[in-house]
Every structure is written in C-alpha cells, then in structure tokens.
Amino acid sequence: TLPVMDSSWAPVSTVMDETYKTAITRLGDRIRVGGTAELGRPDAMLRPDRRAALEHSLGDLFPAAGDASRATFWSGLRPMTPDGPPVVGATSVRGLYLNTGHGTLGWTMACGSGRVLADLVGGDKPEVDVEGLNLARYVR
C-alpha cells in the first residue's frame, strides 16, 4: 500500500490490470496494489520481480496517484486446493473441522464458509449443499 499523493489521479474503485494480473484498490487515503501468486512456495517472501510488476502496474495506470518510494510491502500465504473448491467440514479426528483452501477467494467466501462451518459444528444442516467440500473428495 502507498499513500495517495493526488486524489484526482487515484482510483475511486477497484481496477483490474489484466496485463500484469493485478488489482488496484483505493483504501481511504491509501492505494493497495496486489495480485501476485506463487504456487508451491512455503514462505510469504515477496520476490523483487513481483514487486517491480506491482509498481509498474500502478505507474502505468495511475502515474500521479502515489509515490511508490513511500509504499509498504507485504505478502501472505493463501492456501488453495488442487481442484479449486475449499475444504470445509469435519475430519476423521473428533472435534476437528477445517475451513481452508479458499485461495484468492478467501475474503469473498469468508462469511459463507464461516456460516457453513458454524452450522456443522453446531449440528445443524447448512443452508447450502456442502457435498464434496470435505476431505473425502481426495480419498480414492
């Protein structure tokens, strides 16, 4: 994220840059640029070439919006499953439930997955069909 230098040049809503596969979002007086993904990396280190792509995307679309030299950079892990849908549900260990593997849709699916898991833990039937969301789909 970086501070907005000139709000008239900053985005007012999310902009997707298909060339660099990034999303540029206004967060109050700051701009967030994100969208890299590393498959199979066990750490959350932001590679220099990925950082350069984020900076380039912002510079191309909003050159006067912010000062990249004042940006703060971070990255995090976004676990995902090999087939796409998350794993939500009980495991073979009594009392152990999973709600993981949402990948890039973690925030998007958070409330719905949380509701499903709360229903399952509480012994209630979820309002949506959860067949195929548990670990059993990987057992052959």
Short mmCIF file of N, CA and C in Angstrom, two decimals:
data_model
loop_
_atom_site.label_atom_id
_atom_site.label_comp_id
_atom_site.label_asym_id
_atom_site.label_seq_id
_atom_site.Cartn_x
_atom_site.Cartn_y
_atom_site.Cartn_z
N THR A 1 0.85 -1.18 0.00
CA THR A 1 0.00 0.00 0.00
C THR A 1 0.89 1.23 0.00
N LEU A 2 0.35 2.32 -0.50
CA LEU A 2 1.09 3.57 -0.52
C LEU A 2 0.13 4.72 -0.33
N PRO A 3 0.62 5.84 0.21
CA PRO A 3 -0.26 6.98 0.42
C PRO A 3 -0.65 7.64 -0.91
N VAL A 4 -1.87 8.15 -0.96
CA VAL A 4 -2.34 8.89 -2.13
C VAL A 4 -1.64 10.25 -2.13
N MET A 5 -1.02 10.60 -3.26
CA MET A 5 -0.40 11.92 -3.41
C MET A 5 -1.40 12.93 -3.98
N ASP A 6 -2.15 12.51 -4.96
CA ASP A 6 -3.10 13.38 -5.64
C ASP A 6 -4.38 12.59 -5.86
N SER A 7 -5.41 12.88 -5.08
CA SER A 7 -6.64 12.09 -5.14
C SER A 7 -7.35 12.20 -6.49
N SER A 8 -7.10 13.26 -7.24
CA SER A 8 -7.75 13.38 -8.55
C SER A 8 -7.16 12.39 -9.55
N TRP A 9 -6.00 11.83 -9.26
CA TRP A 9 -5.37 10.83 -10.14
C TRP A 9 -5.48 9.42 -9.58
N ALA A 10 -6.03 9.27 -8.40
CA ALA A 10 -6.10 7.95 -7.75
C ALA A 10 -7.41 7.25 -8.12
N PRO A 11 -7.42 5.93 -8.08
CA PRO A 11 -8.65 5.20 -8.39
C PRO A 11 -9.72 5.46 -7.33
N VAL A 12 -10.98 5.41 -7.75
CA VAL A 12 -12.09 5.56 -6.80
C VAL A 12 -12.75 4.22 -6.51
N SER A 13 -12.44 3.21 -7.32
CA SER A 13 -12.92 1.85 -7.08
C SER A 13 -11.84 0.88 -7.58
N THR A 14 -12.08 -0.39 -7.44
CA THR A 14 -11.09 -1.38 -7.84
C THR A 14 -10.91 -1.40 -9.35
N VAL A 15 -9.66 -1.47 -9.76
CA VAL A 15 -9.31 -1.55 -11.18
C VAL A 15 -8.48 -2.82 -11.36
N MET A 16 -8.87 -3.65 -12.31
CA MET A 16 -8.13 -4.87 -12.62
C MET A 16 -7.23 -4.62 -13.82
N ASP A 17 -5.94 -4.90 -13.66
CA ASP A 17 -4.97 -4.77 -14.75
C ASP A 17 -4.70 -6.17 -15.29
N GLU A 18 -5.32 -6.50 -16.40
CA GLU A 18 -5.19 -7.84 -16.98
C GLU A 18 -3.79 -8.11 -17.52
N THR A 19 -3.08 -7.06 -17.91
CA THR A 19 -1.72 -7.24 -18.42
C THR A 19 -0.79 -7.78 -17.34
N TYR A 20 -0.84 -7.16 -16.16
CA TYR A 20 0.05 -7.55 -15.06
C TYR A 20 -0.64 -8.43 -14.02
N LYS A 21 -1.92 -8.74 -14.25
CA LYS A 21 -2.70 -9.58 -13.32
C LYS A 21 -2.70 -8.99 -11.91
N THR A 22 -2.98 -7.70 -11.81
CA THR A 22 -3.02 -7.02 -10.53
C THR A 22 -4.37 -6.35 -10.32
N ALA A 23 -4.65 -6.05 -9.07
CA ALA A 23 -5.84 -5.28 -8.70
C ALA A 23 -5.37 -4.05 -7.94
N ILE A 24 -5.88 -2.89 -8.33
CA ILE A 24 -5.51 -1.63 -7.69
C ILE A 24 -6.77 -1.11 -7.02
N THR A 25 -6.70 -0.90 -5.71
CA THR A 25 -7.87 -0.56 -4.92
C THR A 25 -7.59 0.64 -4.04
N ARG A 26 -8.53 1.54 -3.95
CA ARG A 26 -8.43 2.69 -3.05
C ARG A 26 -8.87 2.27 -1.67
N LEU A 27 -8.04 2.55 -0.66
CA LEU A 27 -8.36 2.26 0.74
C LEU A 27 -8.23 3.56 1.53
N GLY A 28 -9.26 4.40 1.49
CA GLY A 28 -9.20 5.69 2.17
C GLY A 28 -8.15 6.58 1.55
N ASP A 29 -7.13 6.94 2.34
CA ASP A 29 -6.06 7.80 1.82
C ASP A 29 -4.86 6.99 1.34
N ARG A 30 -5.08 5.70 1.08
CA ARG A 30 -4.01 4.84 0.59
C ARG A 30 -4.49 4.08 -0.65
N ILE A 31 -3.54 3.53 -1.39
CA ILE A 31 -3.81 2.70 -2.56
C ILE A 31 -3.18 1.34 -2.32
N ARG A 32 -3.94 0.29 -2.57
CA ARG A 32 -3.41 -1.07 -2.46
C ARG A 32 -3.25 -1.64 -3.86
N VAL A 33 -2.09 -2.21 -4.12
CA VAL A 33 -1.83 -2.90 -5.38
C VAL A 33 -1.48 -4.33 -5.03
N GLY A 34 -2.21 -5.28 -5.55
CA GLY A 34 -1.94 -6.68 -5.22
C GLY A 34 -2.30 -7.60 -6.36
N GLY A 35 -1.92 -8.86 -6.20
CA GLY A 35 -2.34 -9.82 -7.18
C GLY A 35 -1.33 -10.86 -7.60
N THR A 36 -0.18 -10.92 -6.98
CA THR A 36 0.77 -11.95 -7.38
C THR A 36 0.41 -13.27 -6.71
N ALA A 37 0.86 -14.34 -7.29
CA ALA A 37 0.63 -15.67 -6.72
C ALA A 37 1.84 -16.54 -7.00
N GLU A 38 2.28 -17.23 -5.98
CA GLU A 38 3.39 -18.17 -6.10
C GLU A 38 2.86 -19.55 -5.76
N LEU A 39 2.89 -20.44 -6.70
CA LEU A 39 2.41 -21.80 -6.45
C LEU A 39 3.52 -22.65 -5.87
N GLY A 40 3.24 -23.29 -4.76
CA GLY A 40 4.18 -24.22 -4.17
C GLY A 40 5.25 -23.62 -3.28
N ARG A 41 5.23 -22.31 -3.08
CA ARG A 41 6.24 -21.70 -2.20
C ARG A 41 5.79 -21.82 -0.75
N PRO A 42 6.67 -22.29 0.12
CA PRO A 42 6.29 -22.46 1.52
C PRO A 42 6.45 -21.19 2.36
N ASP A 43 6.94 -20.11 1.75
CA ASP A 43 7.14 -18.88 2.51
C ASP A 43 6.31 -17.75 1.91
N ALA A 44 6.29 -16.63 2.60
CA ALA A 44 5.49 -15.49 2.14
C ALA A 44 6.37 -14.35 1.64
N MET A 45 7.58 -14.66 1.22
CA MET A 45 8.50 -13.63 0.75
C MET A 45 8.02 -13.05 -0.58
N LEU A 46 8.06 -11.72 -0.70
CA LEU A 46 7.70 -11.06 -1.94
C LEU A 46 8.95 -10.94 -2.81
N ARG A 47 8.94 -11.61 -3.94
CA ARG A 47 10.10 -11.59 -4.84
C ARG A 47 10.26 -10.20 -5.46
N PRO A 48 11.51 -9.77 -5.67
CA PRO A 48 11.75 -8.44 -6.25
C PRO A 48 11.09 -8.24 -7.62
N ASP A 49 11.06 -9.26 -8.47
CA ASP A 49 10.42 -9.10 -9.77
C ASP A 49 8.90 -8.94 -9.65
N ARG A 50 8.31 -9.56 -8.64
CA ARG A 50 6.87 -9.40 -8.40
C ARG A 50 6.58 -7.98 -7.90
N ARG A 51 7.45 -7.49 -7.01
CA ARG A 51 7.30 -6.12 -6.50
C ARG A 51 7.39 -5.13 -7.67
N ALA A 52 8.35 -5.34 -8.55
CA ALA A 52 8.52 -4.45 -9.70
C ALA A 52 7.27 -4.45 -10.59
N ALA A 53 6.65 -5.61 -10.77
CA ALA A 53 5.43 -5.69 -11.57
C ALA A 53 4.29 -4.90 -10.93
N LEU A 54 4.17 -4.97 -9.59
CA LEU A 54 3.14 -4.22 -8.89
C LEU A 54 3.35 -2.72 -9.08
N GLU A 55 4.61 -2.29 -8.92
CA GLU A 55 4.93 -0.87 -9.08
C GLU A 55 4.68 -0.42 -10.53
N HIS A 56 5.04 -1.26 -11.48
CA HIS A 56 4.87 -0.92 -12.89
C HIS A 56 3.38 -0.79 -13.24
N SER A 57 2.57 -1.68 -12.74
CA SER A 57 1.13 -1.63 -12.99
C SER A 57 0.54 -0.31 -12.49
N LEU A 58 0.88 0.06 -11.27
CA LEU A 58 0.37 1.32 -10.72
C LEU A 58 0.88 2.50 -11.54
N GLY A 59 2.17 2.47 -11.89
CA GLY A 59 2.74 3.56 -12.67
C GLY A 59 2.12 3.72 -14.04
N ASP A 60 1.76 2.60 -14.67
CA ASP A 60 1.12 2.65 -15.99
C ASP A 60 -0.28 3.26 -15.92
N LEU A 61 -1.07 2.82 -14.95
CA LEU A 61 -2.47 3.23 -14.89
C LEU A 61 -2.72 4.52 -14.11
N PHE A 62 -1.94 4.74 -13.06
CA PHE A 62 -2.15 5.90 -12.19
C PHE A 62 -0.81 6.55 -11.85
N PRO A 63 -0.12 7.12 -12.85
CA PRO A 63 1.25 7.60 -12.64
C PRO A 63 1.39 8.71 -11.60
N ALA A 64 0.36 9.52 -11.40
CA ALA A 64 0.47 10.63 -10.45
C ALA A 64 -0.31 10.37 -9.16
N ALA A 65 -0.79 9.16 -8.97
CA ALA A 65 -1.65 8.88 -7.81
C ALA A 65 -0.88 8.75 -6.51
N GLY A 66 0.29 8.12 -6.54
CA GLY A 66 1.03 7.88 -5.31
C GLY A 66 2.51 7.78 -5.57
N ASP A 67 3.26 7.80 -4.48
CA ASP A 67 4.72 7.73 -4.55
C ASP A 67 5.16 6.33 -4.10
N ALA A 68 5.60 5.51 -5.06
CA ALA A 68 5.98 4.13 -4.75
C ALA A 68 7.14 4.05 -3.76
N SER A 69 7.95 5.09 -3.67
CA SER A 69 9.07 5.06 -2.71
C SER A 69 8.56 5.11 -1.27
N ARG A 70 7.31 5.49 -1.07
CA ARG A 70 6.72 5.55 0.28
C ARG A 70 5.80 4.36 0.56
N ALA A 71 5.85 3.37 -0.31
CA ALA A 71 4.97 2.20 -0.17
C ALA A 71 5.48 1.25 0.90
N THR A 72 4.55 0.54 1.50
CA THR A 72 4.89 -0.57 2.39
C THR A 72 4.47 -1.85 1.69
N PHE A 73 5.35 -2.84 1.72
CA PHE A 73 5.11 -4.08 1.00
C PHE A 73 4.96 -5.23 1.98
N TRP A 74 4.07 -6.13 1.68
CA TRP A 74 3.92 -7.35 2.46
C TRP A 74 3.30 -8.41 1.56
N SER A 75 3.40 -9.61 2.00
CA SER A 75 2.74 -10.70 1.29
C SER A 75 2.31 -11.74 2.31
N GLY A 76 1.37 -12.55 1.92
CA GLY A 76 0.86 -13.58 2.81
C GLY A 76 0.53 -14.84 2.04
N LEU A 77 0.34 -15.89 2.78
CA LEU A 77 0.00 -17.17 2.16
C LEU A 77 -1.50 -17.27 1.96
N ARG A 78 -1.91 -17.80 0.81
CA ARG A 78 -3.32 -18.02 0.51
C ARG A 78 -3.48 -19.48 0.10
N PRO A 79 -3.63 -20.37 1.09
CA PRO A 79 -3.73 -21.80 0.76
C PRO A 79 -4.87 -22.06 -0.23
N MET A 80 -4.60 -22.95 -1.16
CA MET A 80 -5.62 -23.33 -2.13
C MET A 80 -5.58 -24.83 -2.35
N THR A 81 -6.66 -25.36 -2.86
CA THR A 81 -6.74 -26.80 -3.11
C THR A 81 -6.40 -27.07 -4.57
N PRO A 82 -6.00 -28.30 -4.89
CA PRO A 82 -5.65 -28.60 -6.28
C PRO A 82 -6.84 -28.59 -7.24
N ASP A 83 -8.05 -28.76 -6.70
CA ASP A 83 -9.22 -28.80 -7.58
C ASP A 83 -10.08 -27.54 -7.53
N GLY A 84 -9.70 -26.57 -6.72
CA GLY A 84 -10.42 -25.29 -6.69
C GLY A 84 -11.27 -25.02 -5.48
N PRO A 85 -12.32 -25.80 -5.21
CA PRO A 85 -13.17 -25.51 -4.06
C PRO A 85 -12.43 -25.68 -2.74
N PRO A 86 -12.81 -24.92 -1.71
CA PRO A 86 -12.16 -25.06 -0.42
C PRO A 86 -12.55 -26.37 0.27
N VAL A 87 -11.85 -26.67 1.35
CA VAL A 87 -12.20 -27.79 2.22
C VAL A 87 -12.93 -27.19 3.42
N VAL A 88 -14.18 -27.54 3.59
CA VAL A 88 -14.99 -27.04 4.70
C VAL A 88 -15.74 -28.22 5.29
N GLY A 89 -15.46 -28.52 6.55
CA GLY A 89 -16.20 -29.60 7.18
C GLY A 89 -15.40 -30.37 8.20
N ALA A 90 -16.02 -31.44 8.68
CA ALA A 90 -15.43 -32.30 9.71
C ALA A 90 -14.31 -33.15 9.13
N THR A 91 -13.43 -33.59 10.01
CA THR A 91 -12.36 -34.52 9.64
C THR A 91 -12.59 -35.83 10.38
N SER A 92 -11.68 -36.77 10.20
CA SER A 92 -11.79 -38.04 10.91
C SER A 92 -11.38 -37.91 12.38
N VAL A 93 -10.81 -36.77 12.74
CA VAL A 93 -10.45 -36.51 14.14
C VAL A 93 -11.64 -35.84 14.82
N ARG A 94 -12.13 -36.47 15.86
CA ARG A 94 -13.32 -35.95 16.55
C ARG A 94 -13.11 -34.51 17.02
N GLY A 95 -14.03 -33.64 16.65
CA GLY A 95 -13.97 -32.25 17.07
C GLY A 95 -13.07 -31.36 16.21
N LEU A 96 -12.42 -31.92 15.20
CA LEU A 96 -11.55 -31.13 14.33
C LEU A 96 -12.26 -30.85 13.01
N TYR A 97 -12.45 -29.59 12.72
CA TYR A 97 -13.10 -29.14 11.49
C TYR A 97 -12.13 -28.29 10.69
N LEU A 98 -12.29 -28.28 9.39
CA LEU A 98 -11.43 -27.48 8.51
C LEU A 98 -12.25 -26.45 7.75
N ASN A 99 -11.64 -25.31 7.52
CA ASN A 99 -12.20 -24.25 6.70
C ASN A 99 -11.00 -23.58 6.04
N THR A 100 -10.50 -24.19 4.97
CA THR A 100 -9.24 -23.76 4.37
C THR A 100 -9.25 -23.99 2.86
N GLY A 101 -8.23 -23.45 2.20
CA GLY A 101 -8.05 -23.71 0.78
C GLY A 101 -8.84 -22.80 -0.14
N HIS A 102 -9.22 -21.63 0.32
CA HIS A 102 -10.03 -20.72 -0.49
C HIS A 102 -9.22 -19.96 -1.55
N GLY A 103 -7.90 -20.03 -1.47
CA GLY A 103 -7.05 -19.35 -2.45
C GLY A 103 -7.33 -17.87 -2.53
N THR A 104 -7.52 -17.36 -3.74
CA THR A 104 -7.74 -15.93 -3.93
C THR A 104 -9.13 -15.47 -3.49
N LEU A 105 -9.99 -16.39 -3.13
CA LEU A 105 -11.36 -16.03 -2.74
C LEU A 105 -11.59 -16.09 -1.23
N GLY A 106 -10.52 -16.03 -0.45
CA GLY A 106 -10.65 -16.12 1.00
C GLY A 106 -11.60 -15.10 1.60
N TRP A 107 -11.39 -13.83 1.30
CA TRP A 107 -12.27 -12.79 1.84
C TRP A 107 -13.66 -12.88 1.23
N THR A 108 -13.74 -13.22 -0.02
CA THR A 108 -15.02 -13.32 -0.71
C THR A 108 -15.90 -14.41 -0.09
N MET A 109 -15.30 -15.53 0.25
CA MET A 109 -16.06 -16.68 0.76
C MET A 109 -16.07 -16.78 2.28
N ALA A 110 -15.42 -15.86 2.97
CA ALA A 110 -15.24 -15.98 4.42
C ALA A 110 -16.55 -16.10 5.19
N CYS A 111 -17.48 -15.22 4.96
CA CYS A 111 -18.73 -15.24 5.73
C CYS A 111 -19.56 -16.48 5.44
N GLY A 112 -19.67 -16.84 4.18
CA GLY A 112 -20.44 -18.03 3.82
C GLY A 112 -19.82 -19.30 4.37
N SER A 113 -18.50 -19.43 4.24
CA SER A 113 -17.82 -20.62 4.76
C SER A 113 -17.90 -20.67 6.28
N GLY A 114 -17.80 -19.51 6.91
CA GLY A 114 -17.92 -19.45 8.36
C GLY A 114 -19.30 -19.88 8.82
N ARG A 115 -20.33 -19.46 8.10
CA ARG A 115 -21.71 -19.85 8.43
C ARG A 115 -21.90 -21.36 8.28
N VAL A 116 -21.38 -21.91 7.18
CA VAL A 116 -21.47 -23.36 6.95
C VAL A 116 -20.78 -24.10 8.08
N LEU A 117 -19.58 -23.67 8.43
CA LEU A 117 -18.83 -24.35 9.49
C LEU A 117 -19.53 -24.24 10.84
N ALA A 118 -20.09 -23.07 11.13
CA ALA A 118 -20.83 -22.90 12.38
C ALA A 118 -22.02 -23.85 12.44
N ASP A 119 -22.72 -24.00 11.32
CA ASP A 119 -23.84 -24.95 11.27
C ASP A 119 -23.36 -26.37 11.52
N LEU A 120 -22.28 -26.77 10.86
CA LEU A 120 -21.77 -28.13 11.01
C LEU A 120 -21.32 -28.40 12.44
N VAL A 121 -20.58 -27.46 13.02
CA VAL A 121 -20.10 -27.63 14.40
C VAL A 121 -21.28 -27.69 15.36
N GLY A 122 -22.31 -26.88 15.10
CA GLY A 122 -23.49 -26.84 15.96
C GLY A 122 -24.47 -27.98 15.73
N GLY A 123 -24.18 -28.84 14.76
CA GLY A 123 -25.07 -29.96 14.48
C GLY A 123 -26.26 -29.61 13.61
N ASP A 124 -26.24 -28.44 12.99
CA ASP A 124 -27.34 -28.02 12.12
C ASP A 124 -26.99 -28.31 10.66
N LYS A 125 -28.03 -28.46 9.84
CA LYS A 125 -27.83 -28.68 8.41
C LYS A 125 -27.58 -27.32 7.75
N PRO A 126 -26.45 -27.16 7.04
CA PRO A 126 -26.20 -25.88 6.35
C PRO A 126 -27.26 -25.61 5.29
N GLU A 127 -27.49 -24.34 5.01
CA GLU A 127 -28.48 -23.95 4.00
C GLU A 127 -28.03 -24.27 2.59
N VAL A 128 -26.72 -24.44 2.40
CA VAL A 128 -26.19 -24.76 1.07
C VAL A 128 -25.68 -26.19 1.05
N ASP A 129 -25.62 -26.77 -0.12
CA ASP A 129 -25.13 -28.13 -0.28
C ASP A 129 -23.61 -28.14 -0.10
N VAL A 130 -23.13 -28.88 0.87
CA VAL A 130 -21.69 -28.94 1.14
C VAL A 130 -21.09 -30.27 0.70
N GLU A 131 -21.88 -31.07 0.00
CA GLU A 131 -21.37 -32.35 -0.52
C GLU A 131 -20.16 -32.06 -1.40
N GLY A 132 -19.08 -32.76 -1.14
CA GLY A 132 -17.88 -32.58 -1.95
C GLY A 132 -16.92 -31.52 -1.44
N LEU A 133 -17.24 -30.86 -0.33
CA LEU A 133 -16.32 -29.86 0.21
C LEU A 133 -15.41 -30.41 1.30
N ASN A 134 -15.62 -31.66 1.70
CA ASN A 134 -14.78 -32.21 2.77
C ASN A 134 -13.59 -32.97 2.18
N LEU A 135 -12.73 -33.46 3.06
CA LEU A 135 -11.52 -34.16 2.63
C LEU A 135 -11.79 -35.46 1.90
N ALA A 136 -12.99 -36.01 2.06
CA ALA A 136 -13.31 -37.30 1.42
C ALA A 136 -13.17 -37.24 -0.10
N ARG A 137 -13.26 -36.08 -0.68
CA ARG A 137 -13.14 -35.98 -2.14
C ARG A 137 -11.74 -36.33 -2.65
N TYR A 138 -10.76 -36.36 -1.76
CA TYR A 138 -9.39 -36.71 -2.15
C TYR A 138 -9.06 -38.18 -1.90
N VAL A 139 -9.98 -38.92 -1.29
CA VAL A 139 -9.75 -40.33 -0.99
C VAL A 139 -10.20 -41.16 -2.18
N ARG A 140 -9.34 -42.05 -2.63
CA ARG A 140 -9.69 -42.91 -3.78
C ARG A 140 -9.77 -44.34 -3.36
#
